[in-house]
Amino acid sequence: MIPGRFEYHRANGIDEALRLLSGSDGERALLAGGHSLLPMMKLRFAEPTHLIDINGIEALRGIREEHGELVIGPMTTEAELLASDLLARRCPLLPEVARQIGDPQVRNRGTLGGDALHGDPANDHPAVLVALGARFVLRGRKGERESPADGFYLGPYLTDRADDEIVTAIRIPMPPEGHGAAYCKLKRKTGDWATAAAACVLDLDGERIRHVRLTLTNLGPTPIRVHDVEDLLTGETLDDGRIEQAGQAAAAATDPAEDLRGNAEYKAHVAGEMTRRALRQAAAQAGGKR
Ligand code: FAD
């Protein structure tokens, strides 16, 4: 439980962090809240020789509205997501997810960026950012680029981010007024990761579903976007039969690993139930049928 030797650097700005990250001697890692990286280092699953602390970079914090989008700094903590008036009004799904992460200590230090960029398929934010149509803004030696969350996750602990890149912002198209959203997560106890969870974002045209996105957490090597559910429901009303079909389609889309939280059959079953609940909650919030 003792990490390997490393040199600690505190970056005061994005340019300094980029310079430190692009050094050629040994492996480098960015330190955000440390709640995932430090346990990995103690277990020697990660052995960076240079640790670059980005906690002092103010430009990486904050939540604002810009050109019809929400722009969130990756160093924004879960507690800050929970306290944001802007998110409570315009995107209550994000505080709803933050509320279900870890415990107060984790939420006080752990950041949106750290959770989303670690690449752990058990983390809650990745599937939610895919459901919200988020994009990561990355800066590296070759300049700045954007990468959609849908497609960013390539495998367990493997993302589209290059080693020399820092995520400087997370951009989320503003969910339409009157949209509904829900994150339904089954966990064994407070502070645990999901056995299975479903995120749903939808908006209605009268009683019919205009747009819907449905994603799953911890049910495969990456977050899963369930296109079959989206195709099944788009343009339709949400009755009991369709909710049941959607649950079955979500269960069929899973590829879970067996662990202490259950076997594959149980997790697929829970995925179906979380999907049904998320759809009902999101539709009720959007003013549709329960
Ligand atoms: P760190 O651990 O510092 O970093 C994580 C990774 O992200 C590192 O590889 C780092 O280099 C990279 N990174 C961070 N910022 C950037 C950036 N700007 N650009 C590029 N790369 C970056 N998570 C859940 O989702 N759900 C849970 O229920 C949950 N329960 C938990 C319970 C406990 C007891 C603990 C200890 C953790 C739990 N977590 C849970 C994980 C927690 O949310 C972590 O805080 C999170 O996964 C990592 O965020 P961090 O800020 O601590 O990042």
XYZ file of C-alpha atoms and ligand atoms in Angstrom:
343
model
C 0.000 0.000 0.000
C 2.974 2.347 -0.454
C 3.249 4.068 -3.838
C 6.424 3.997 -5.903
C 8.797 6.985 -5.859
C 7.563 10.069 -7.672
C 8.370 13.731 -8.005
C 5.561 16.139 -7.056
C 4.910 19.284 -9.121
C 2.279 21.941 -8.490
C 1.164 23.648 -11.705
C -0.150 27.195 -11.401
C -1.576 27.485 -14.887
C -2.660 25.335 -17.844
C 0.466 26.172 -19.871
C 2.724 25.156 -16.974
C 0.778 21.903 -16.532
C 1.113 21.174 -20.271
C 4.861 21.824 -20.133
C 5.258 19.506 -17.146
C 3.096 16.860 -18.842
C 5.157 16.834 -22.017
C 8.502 16.009 -20.330
C 10.165 12.900 -21.711
C 11.679 11.316 -18.574
C 9.272 8.777 -17.107
C 5.523 8.458 -16.829
C 3.447 11.526 -15.869
C -0.001 11.831 -14.302
C -2.304 14.737 -13.468
C -3.546 14.881 -9.892
C -7.103 16.157 -9.383
C -8.967 15.073 -6.221
C -6.743 12.003 -5.914
C -9.580 9.689 -4.881
C -8.995 7.306 -7.793
C -5.385 7.996 -8.767
C -3.843 7.679 -5.286
C -5.466 4.272 -4.563
C -4.200 3.078 -7.973
C -0.688 4.313 -7.055
C -0.801 2.634 -3.655
C -1.738 -0.649 -5.355
C 1.035 0.012 -7.932
C -1.468 -0.223 -10.790
C -0.265 3.306 -11.631
C 3.402 4.234 -11.140
C 3.914 7.784 -12.418
C 7.382 9.174 -11.812
C 6.015 12.739 -12.016
C 2.761 13.752 -10.357
C 1.370 17.082 -11.616
C -1.066 18.665 -9.190
C -3.638 20.825 -11.025
C -5.614 21.892 -7.931
C -4.129 25.409 -8.061
C -5.413 26.171 -11.579
C -8.485 28.399 -11.188
C -9.198 28.289 -14.953
C -10.100 24.615 -14.579
C -12.937 25.309 -12.102
C -16.442 26.671 -12.303
C -19.826 26.221 -13.943
C -21.136 28.760 -16.449
C -23.519 29.206 -19.357
C -21.954 30.168 -22.699
C -23.584 30.333 -26.163
C -26.443 28.031 -25.184
C -24.169 25.472 -23.527
C -23.130 24.615 -20.018
C -19.362 24.861 -19.624
C -17.970 23.088 -16.576
C -14.335 23.115 -15.471
C -13.011 19.592 -14.916
C -11.736 20.549 -11.418
C -15.277 21.333 -10.258
C -15.999 19.070 -7.295
C -19.058 16.891 -6.795
C -20.000 19.160 -3.854
C -19.893 22.179 -6.180
C -22.151 20.409 -8.688
C -24.565 19.775 -5.813
C -24.527 23.429 -4.733
C -24.916 24.997 -8.195
C -28.100 27.074 -8.735
C -27.484 27.081 -12.488
C -27.417 23.269 -12.624
C -30.417 22.974 -10.300
C -32.409 25.106 -12.776
C -31.069 23.938 -16.130
C -29.494 20.487 -15.712
C -30.597 18.891 -12.422
C -29.351 15.493 -13.613
C -25.733 16.417 -12.776
C -26.380 17.263 -9.087
C -28.642 14.209 -8.925
C -25.701 12.025 -9.987
C -23.217 13.813 -7.708
C -25.545 13.133 -4.762
C -25.219 9.390 -5.430
C -21.393 9.338 -5.588
C -19.335 8.063 -2.654
C -19.688 9.889 0.652
C -19.197 13.541 1.736
C -15.389 13.193 1.835
C -15.309 11.853 -1.717
C -17.737 14.523 -2.927
C -15.714 17.329 -1.300
C -12.437 16.379 -3.024
C -13.468 14.306 -6.034
C -13.924 16.231 -9.275
C -16.182 15.867 -12.292
C -13.103 15.667 -14.521
C -11.328 13.061 -12.411
C -14.458 10.904 -12.326
C -15.078 11.232 -16.059
C -11.450 10.887 -17.204
C -10.294 7.997 -15.054
C -11.980 5.608 -17.508
C -13.402 3.388 -14.767
C -16.569 1.787 -16.201
C -18.008 1.781 -12.657
C -17.841 5.584 -12.359
C -21.169 7.374 -12.669
C -20.374 10.510 -14.678
C -19.263 8.889 -17.971
C -22.663 7.370 -18.848
C -24.408 10.556 -17.727
C -22.161 12.765 -19.886
C -22.876 10.474 -22.865
C -26.622 10.796 -22.159
C -26.299 14.597 -22.035
C -24.375 14.755 -25.339
C -21.310 16.303 -23.611
C -17.982 17.058 -25.303
C -14.517 17.164 -23.729
C -12.263 20.104 -24.641
C -8.651 18.868 -24.700
C -5.427 20.855 -24.933
C -2.096 19.281 -25.818
C 1.097 19.858 -27.760
C -0.831 19.873 -31.059
C -3.327 22.507 -29.858
C -6.961 22.276 -28.817
C -9.606 19.802 -29.940
C -12.998 18.496 -28.820
C -14.001 14.879 -28.324
C -17.642 13.820 -27.813
C -18.250 11.774 -24.651
C -20.126 9.320 -26.891
C -17.107 7.517 -28.371
C -14.526 8.860 -25.879
C -14.473 5.651 -23.804
C -12.494 2.952 -25.599
C -12.136 0.296 -22.881
C -11.553 -0.020 -19.133
C -9.222 2.867 -18.120
C -8.720 3.663 -21.805
C -10.042 6.876 -23.332
C -9.515 9.015 -26.421
C -7.294 11.408 -24.354
C -3.614 11.380 -25.394
C -1.001 11.240 -22.591
C 0.097 14.835 -23.237
C -3.438 16.294 -23.170
C -5.333 18.064 -20.385
C -9.094 18.330 -20.408
C -9.742 22.036 -19.877
C -13.562 22.050 -20.022
C -16.611 19.870 -20.397
C -19.266 21.372 -22.694
C -22.868 20.236 -22.464
C -25.595 21.420 -24.868
C -28.225 23.101 -22.686
C -31.012 20.579 -22.120
C -34.289 22.059 -23.457
C -36.720 23.734 -21.042
C -39.195 21.134 -19.787
C -36.917 18.159 -20.431
C -36.947 15.218 -18.034
C -33.903 13.329 -16.746
C -33.155 10.637 -14.199
C -30.274 8.529 -12.924
C -31.339 5.298 -11.258
C -28.542 3.439 -9.503
C -28.658 0.245 -7.471
C -25.748 -0.025 -5.032
C -25.144 -2.442 -2.170
C -24.530 0.283 0.412
C -23.793 3.994 0.732
C -20.406 4.775 -0.761
C -20.435 1.852 -3.172
C -20.187 1.956 -6.950
C -23.200 0.878 -9.000
C -24.237 -2.744 -9.335
C -26.102 -1.303 -12.314
C -27.364 2.168 -13.187
C -29.317 3.814 -16.000
C -29.319 7.454 -17.125
C -32.199 8.818 -19.174
C -32.632 12.251 -20.760
C -35.779 12.941 -22.801
C -38.130 15.627 -23.966
C -41.727 15.342 -25.081
C -43.845 16.704 -27.898
C -47.255 16.519 -26.221
C -47.494 12.907 -25.047
C -44.919 11.647 -27.566
C -41.181 11.344 -26.991
C -39.329 13.813 -29.230
C -35.770 12.829 -28.209
C -34.465 10.259 -25.757
C -31.017 9.086 -24.713
C -30.529 6.047 -22.522
C -27.147 4.961 -21.148
C -25.914 2.377 -18.631
C -23.145 2.345 -15.988
C -20.962 -0.617 -14.932
C -22.574 -3.076 -17.304
C -19.703 -3.479 -19.755
C -16.114 -2.335 -20.359
C -17.331 1.217 -21.158
C -20.557 3.180 -20.630
C -23.249 1.738 -22.891
C -25.567 3.872 -25.016
C -28.652 1.760 -25.747
C -29.625 2.759 -29.283
C -32.297 0.023 -29.413
C -34.200 1.730 -26.583
C -33.838 5.153 -28.218
C -35.118 3.790 -31.583
C -37.979 1.973 -29.875
C -39.238 5.059 -28.047
C -38.569 8.015 -30.345
C -41.855 9.413 -31.665
C -43.905 7.107 -29.426
C -45.945 7.507 -26.253
C -44.529 5.891 -23.129
C -46.996 3.205 -22.079
C -46.400 0.195 -19.837
C -45.777 -2.103 -22.805
C -43.043 0.112 -24.256
C -41.438 0.598 -20.849
C -41.292 -3.190 -20.471
C -39.817 -3.609 -23.972
C -37.249 -0.903 -23.228
C -36.181 -2.683 -20.036
C -35.700 -5.911 -21.977
C -33.723 -4.150 -24.714
C -31.445 -2.498 -22.122
C -30.817 -5.822 -20.347
C -29.929 -7.404 -23.706
C -27.395 -4.628 -24.447
C -25.317 -5.333 -21.319
C -22.034 -7.227 -21.127
C -21.319 -7.255 -17.389
C -18.448 -8.949 -15.594
C -19.262 -11.199 -12.652
C -17.948 -9.847 -9.332
C -18.954 -9.449 -5.685
C -21.964 -7.371 -6.801
C -23.490 -10.315 -8.675
C -23.337 -12.513 -11.758
C -24.031 -11.391 -15.319
C -27.664 -12.578 -15.301
C -28.471 -10.645 -12.120
C -26.770 -7.464 -13.351
C -28.614 -7.611 -16.691
C -31.871 -8.003 -14.788
C -31.047 -4.974 -12.596
C -30.117 -2.984 -15.717
C -33.616 -3.638 -17.075
C -35.240 -2.497 -13.837
C -33.066 0.659 -13.560
C -33.992 1.477 -17.172
C -37.727 1.148 -16.468
C -37.415 3.376 -13.386
C -35.288 5.982 -15.160
C -37.760 6.181 -18.063
C -40.744 6.588 -15.733
C -38.995 9.247 -13.621
C -37.737 11.213 -16.617
C -41.146 11.154 -18.312
C -42.911 12.213 -15.110
C -40.477 15.118 -14.753
C -41.118 16.121 -18.357
C -44.849 16.151 -17.688
C -45.669 12.838 -19.374
C -47.251 9.636 -18.055
C -45.755 7.854 -15.039
P -8.024 11.771 -9.519
O -8.086 10.517 -8.755
O -7.051 12.798 -9.073
O -7.736 11.484 -11.077
C -8.398 10.436 -11.781
C -7.833 10.362 -13.199
O -8.268 11.469 -13.971
C -6.296 10.424 -13.233
O -5.840 9.547 -14.236
C -6.004 11.866 -13.609
O -4.748 12.017 -14.222
C -7.164 12.141 -14.569
N -7.497 13.557 -14.664
C -8.043 14.322 -13.676
N -8.271 15.573 -14.137
C -7.866 15.591 -15.423
C -7.856 16.598 -16.444
N -8.326 17.853 -16.219
N -7.370 16.265 -17.649
C -6.937 15.026 -17.909
N -6.911 14.022 -16.995
C -7.369 14.308 -15.769
N -17.086 7.372 -8.224
C -18.313 7.213 -8.780
O -18.511 7.579 -9.918
N -19.336 6.652 -8.070
C -19.195 6.237 -6.778
O -20.166 5.771 -6.180
C -17.913 6.396 -6.173
N -17.704 6.001 -4.900
C -16.454 6.181 -4.349
C -16.249 5.761 -3.033
C -14.989 5.908 -2.448
C -14.778 5.458 -1.038
C -13.924 6.495 -3.208
C -12.558 6.676 -2.612
C -14.123 6.915 -4.502
C -15.391 6.766 -5.085
N -15.628 7.143 -6.405
C -16.873 6.979 -6.955
C -14.550 7.720 -7.225
C -14.508 9.227 -7.008
O -15.643 9.819 -7.646
C -13.222 9.833 -7.550
O -13.120 11.089 -6.972
C -13.139 9.993 -9.042
O -13.210 8.767 -9.712
C -11.802 10.621 -9.453
O -11.855 12.009 -9.288
P -10.633 12.760 -8.624
O -10.912 14.210 -8.743
O -10.409 12.200 -7.283
O -9.483 12.408 -9.683
